[in-house]
Coordinates of C-alpha atoms and ligand atoms in Angstrom, one line a residue:
M11 CA 96.9 109.6 124.4
G12 CA 99.9 107.6 125.7
G13 CA 100.2 104.0 126.4
A14 CA 98.3 102.4 123.6
A15 CA 99.4 98.8 123.6
K16 CA 98.3 98.1 120.1
T17 CA 100.2 99.9 117.4
R18 CA 99.8 97.7 114.3
I19 CA 96.3 98.5 113.4
V20 CA 94.0 97.6 110.5
L21 CA 90.8 99.5 109.8
L22 CA 88.2 97.4 108.0
G23 CA 84.8 98.5 106.8
P24 CA 82.8 99.5 103.8
P25 CA 83.5 102.7 101.9
G26 CA 82.1 105.7 103.8
A27 CA 82.2 104.0 107.2
G28 CA 84.7 106.6 108.5
K29 CA 88.0 104.7 108.2
G30 CA 89.9 107.7 106.8
T31 CA 88.5 110.1 109.4
Q32 CA 89.4 107.8 112.3
A33 CA 92.7 106.8 110.8
K34 CA 93.9 110.5 110.5
R35 CA 92.8 111.3 114.0
L36 CA 94.5 108.2 115.5
A37 CA 97.7 108.8 113.5
S38 CA 98.1 112.3 114.9
E39 CA 97.2 111.3 118.4
L40 CA 99.3 108.1 118.5
G41 CA 102.2 109.4 116.3
L42 CA 101.8 106.4 113.9
P43 CA 102.0 106.4 110.1
H44 CA 98.7 106.5 108.3
L45 CA 98.8 104.3 105.2
S46 CA 95.7 104.8 103.1
S47 CA 95.9 102.6 100.0
G48 CA 93.3 104.8 98.3
D49 CA 95.2 108.0 99.1
I50 CA 98.5 106.5 97.9
L51 CA 96.8 105.3 94.7
R52 CA 95.1 108.7 94.1
A53 CA 98.6 110.4 94.4
E54 CA 100.0 107.9 91.9
V55 CA 97.1 108.7 89.5
G56 CA 97.7 112.4 90.1
R57 CA 101.3 112.2 88.9
Q58 CA 100.5 109.6 86.2
S59 CA 103.1 107.2 87.4
P60 CA 103.2 103.7 85.8
L61 CA 101.2 102.3 88.8
G62 CA 98.8 105.3 88.7
I63 CA 98.1 104.7 85.0
R64 CA 97.4 101.0 85.6
A65 CA 95.2 101.7 88.6
Q66 CA 93.1 104.5 87.3
S67 CA 90.6 102.6 85.2
Y68 CA 89.8 100.2 88.1
M69 CA 89.3 103.1 90.5
D70 CA 87.1 105.0 88.1
R71 CA 84.8 102.0 87.8
G72 CA 84.8 101.2 91.6
E73 CA 86.6 97.9 91.0
L74 CA 89.6 96.7 93.1
V75 CA 93.1 97.3 91.7
P76 CA 94.8 93.9 91.2
D77 CA 96.2 92.3 94.3
A78 CA 99.8 92.1 93.0
L79 CA 100.1 95.8 92.5
I80 CA 98.6 96.7 95.9
I81 CA 100.5 94.1 97.9
E82 CA 103.8 95.4 96.6
M83 CA 102.8 99.0 97.1
I84 CA 101.9 98.4 100.8
A85 CA 104.5 95.8 101.7
S86 CA 107.4 98.1 100.8
R87 CA 106.0 100.7 103.2
I88 CA 105.4 98.6 106.3
E89 CA 108.3 96.1 106.3
G90 CA 110.0 96.4 109.6
A91 CA 107.7 99.2 110.9
E92 CA 107.0 99.3 114.6
G93 CA 103.5 100.5 114.1
F94 CA 101.1 101.7 111.4
I95 CA 97.5 102.4 110.7
L96 CA 96.3 100.5 107.6
D97 CA 93.3 102.2 106.0
G98 CA 91.7 100.4 103.0
F99 CA 94.2 97.5 103.0
P100 CA 93.8 94.6 103.0
R101 CA 90.6 94.4 100.9
T102 CA 90.8 90.7 99.8
V103 CA 91.7 87.4 101.4
A104 CA 94.8 87.2 99.1
Q105 CA 95.9 90.7 100.4
A106 CA 95.3 89.6 104.1
E107 CA 97.4 86.4 103.6
A108 CA 100.2 88.4 102.0
L109 CA 100.1 90.9 104.9
E110 CA 100.6 88.0 107.4
G111 CA 103.9 87.3 105.6
V112 CA 105.1 90.9 106.1
A113 CA 103.9 92.0 109.5
S114 CA 102.0 90.8 112.5
I115 CA 98.8 92.7 113.3
D116 CA 97.7 93.7 116.8
V117 CA 94.0 94.5 116.1
V118 CA 91.5 94.8 113.2
L119 CA 88.9 97.5 113.9
N120 CA 85.8 96.6 111.9
I121 CA 83.8 99.8 111.4
M122 CA 80.3 98.7 110.4
L123 CA 77.8 100.8 108.4
E124 CA 74.8 99.6 106.5
R125 CA 74.3 100.2 102.7
G126 CA 71.7 103.0 102.8
E127 CA 73.8 105.0 105.2
V128 CA 77.0 104.4 103.1
I129 CA 75.1 105.8 100.0
R130 CA 73.7 108.8 102.0
R131 CA 77.1 109.7 103.4
L132 CA 79.2 109.2 100.3
T133 CA 76.9 111.2 97.9
A134 CA 77.4 114.2 100.4
R135 CA 81.1 113.6 101.0
R136 CA 83.6 116.3 99.8
V137 CA 87.3 116.5 100.2
C138 CA 89.3 119.7 100.6
S139 CA 91.8 120.1 97.8
D140 CA 94.0 122.2 100.1
C141 CA 94.1 120.6 103.6
G142 CA 92.8 117.2 102.7
A143 CA 90.0 117.4 105.3
I144 CA 87.0 115.1 104.7
R145 CA 83.7 117.0 105.0
N146 CA 80.1 116.0 104.7
L147 CA 77.7 118.6 103.2
A148 CA 74.6 117.0 104.7
S149 CA 75.7 116.5 108.3
E150 CA 77.6 119.8 108.4
G151 CA 74.8 121.8 106.8
L152 CA 77.1 123.1 104.0
D153 CA 75.8 123.9 100.5
E154 CA 77.3 122.8 97.2
S155 CA 79.3 126.0 96.8
A156 CA 80.7 126.0 100.3
S157 CA 84.5 126.4 101.0
C158 CA 86.4 124.2 103.5
P159 CA 85.4 125.3 107.0
S160 CA 88.9 124.5 108.3
C161 CA 91.1 126.4 105.7
G162 CA 88.8 128.1 103.2
G163 CA 90.1 125.7 100.4
T164 CA 88.0 124.3 97.6
L165 CA 85.8 121.3 98.4
S166 CA 85.6 118.7 95.6
Q167 CA 83.9 115.4 95.1
R168 CA 85.9 112.3 94.4
D169 CA 85.2 110.9 90.9
D170 CA 84.2 107.6 92.5
D171 CA 81.7 109.2 94.9
R172 CA 79.0 109.3 92.2
Q173 CA 75.9 107.3 93.2
E174 CA 76.2 104.4 90.6
V175 CA 79.9 104.0 91.5
I176 CA 79.2 104.1 95.2
E177 CA 76.6 101.3 94.8
H178 CA 79.1 99.2 92.9
R179 CA 81.8 99.8 95.5
F180 CA 79.5 98.6 98.2
D181 CA 78.8 95.4 96.3
V182 CA 82.5 94.9 95.7
Y183 CA 83.0 95.4 99.5
T184 CA 80.3 92.8 100.2
E185 CA 81.7 90.2 97.8
Q186 CA 85.5 90.7 98.2
T187 CA 86.2 92.4 101.5
A188 CA 83.5 91.3 103.9
P189 CA 85.0 87.8 104.0
L190 CA 87.9 89.4 106.0
V191 CA 85.5 89.8 108.9
S192 CA 85.5 86.0 109.5
F193 CA 89.2 85.7 108.5
Y194 CA 90.2 88.1 111.3
R195 CA 87.5 86.9 113.8
E196 CA 89.0 83.4 113.5
R197 CA 92.4 84.8 114.4
R198 CA 90.8 86.6 117.4
L199 CA 92.0 90.0 116.1
L200 CA 88.6 91.5 115.2
A201 CA 86.9 94.3 117.2
D202 CA 83.4 95.4 116.0
I203 CA 82.7 99.1 116.1
D204 CA 79.3 100.7 115.3
G205 CA 80.2 103.3 112.6
S206 CA 76.7 104.9 112.5
R207 CA 77.5 106.9 115.7
P208 CA 79.0 110.4 115.6
S209 CA 82.7 110.5 114.8
D210 CA 83.7 111.4 118.4
E211 CA 81.9 108.4 119.8
V212 CA 83.4 106.1 117.2
H213 CA 86.8 107.5 118.1
A214 CA 86.2 106.8 121.8
A215 CA 85.2 103.3 121.0
V216 CA 88.3 102.8 118.9
L217 CA 90.6 104.0 121.7
R218 CA 88.9 101.6 124.1
E219 CA 89.7 98.7 121.8
L220 CA 93.3 99.8 121.4
T221 CA 94.0 100.0 125.1
Q222 CA 92.2 96.8 126.1
Ligands
LIG4 P1 89.4 104.1 99.0 O1 89.9 105.5 99.1 O2 89.9 103.3 100.1 O3 87.9 104.1 99.0 O4 89.9 103.5 97.7 C1 89.6 104.0 96.4 C2 89.8 103.0 95.3 O5 91.2 102.6 95.3 C3 89.0 101.7 95.5 O6 87.7 101.8 95.0 C4 89.9 100.7 94.7 O7 89.7 101.0 93.3 C5 91.3 101.2 95.0 N1 91.9 100.6 96.2 C6 92.2 101.1 97.4 N2 92.7 100.2 98.2 C7 92.7 99.0 97.6 C8 93.0 97.7 97.9 N3 93.5 97.4 99.1 N4 92.9 96.7 96.9 C9 92.5 97.0 95.7 N5 92.1 98.3 95.3 C10 92.2 99.3 96.2

């Protein structure tokens, strides 16, 4: 899709709303870098870097990693960039204020999903260890032992996609991240998107917001 006027994009919304799925699709269609703070952190944990070691215990508990660590990690990747898709950052008002000092934002897509649906989706979410695709056992009719429908790779569950951690992550979202909705609404950057619809419809709604 050519001609998107808005290229500095933030995806906001609770865990499981579909930010990652939408961000990946947009990144490939618009040729913009996809910066997922969660993916970057999981890679750091995987290679047990100093940042990964510090972040791991917060992530396992479904808590937010301290602002200072995250702000530095993201700022170094977006300084001077023409465009980007931020997925999972900012997640606190302090992060949003820091972001304002590093880059201007064209639009914040607020992908909304209610608590019960978040829990239903995330308990059934699996990630392919080979191609990175995000799958959903329930909506795709896959059983627990299924392989990735795209590449045949192994599907695994994120450690923080267990029910009690999911519930806590949603509460953390409500307390610490949801205030960003009014933060960005006041700045006239917010576009509300109904995340309960099928992924293709959400994508179409996202594209409409980007070209408006
Ligand atoms: P996600 O993949 O976006 O759900 O992120 C997974 C976990 O990484 C979160 O539960 C947090 O522990 C941590 N994390 C990701 N992004 C941030 C952020 N912007 N600020 C603080 N912690 C984050």
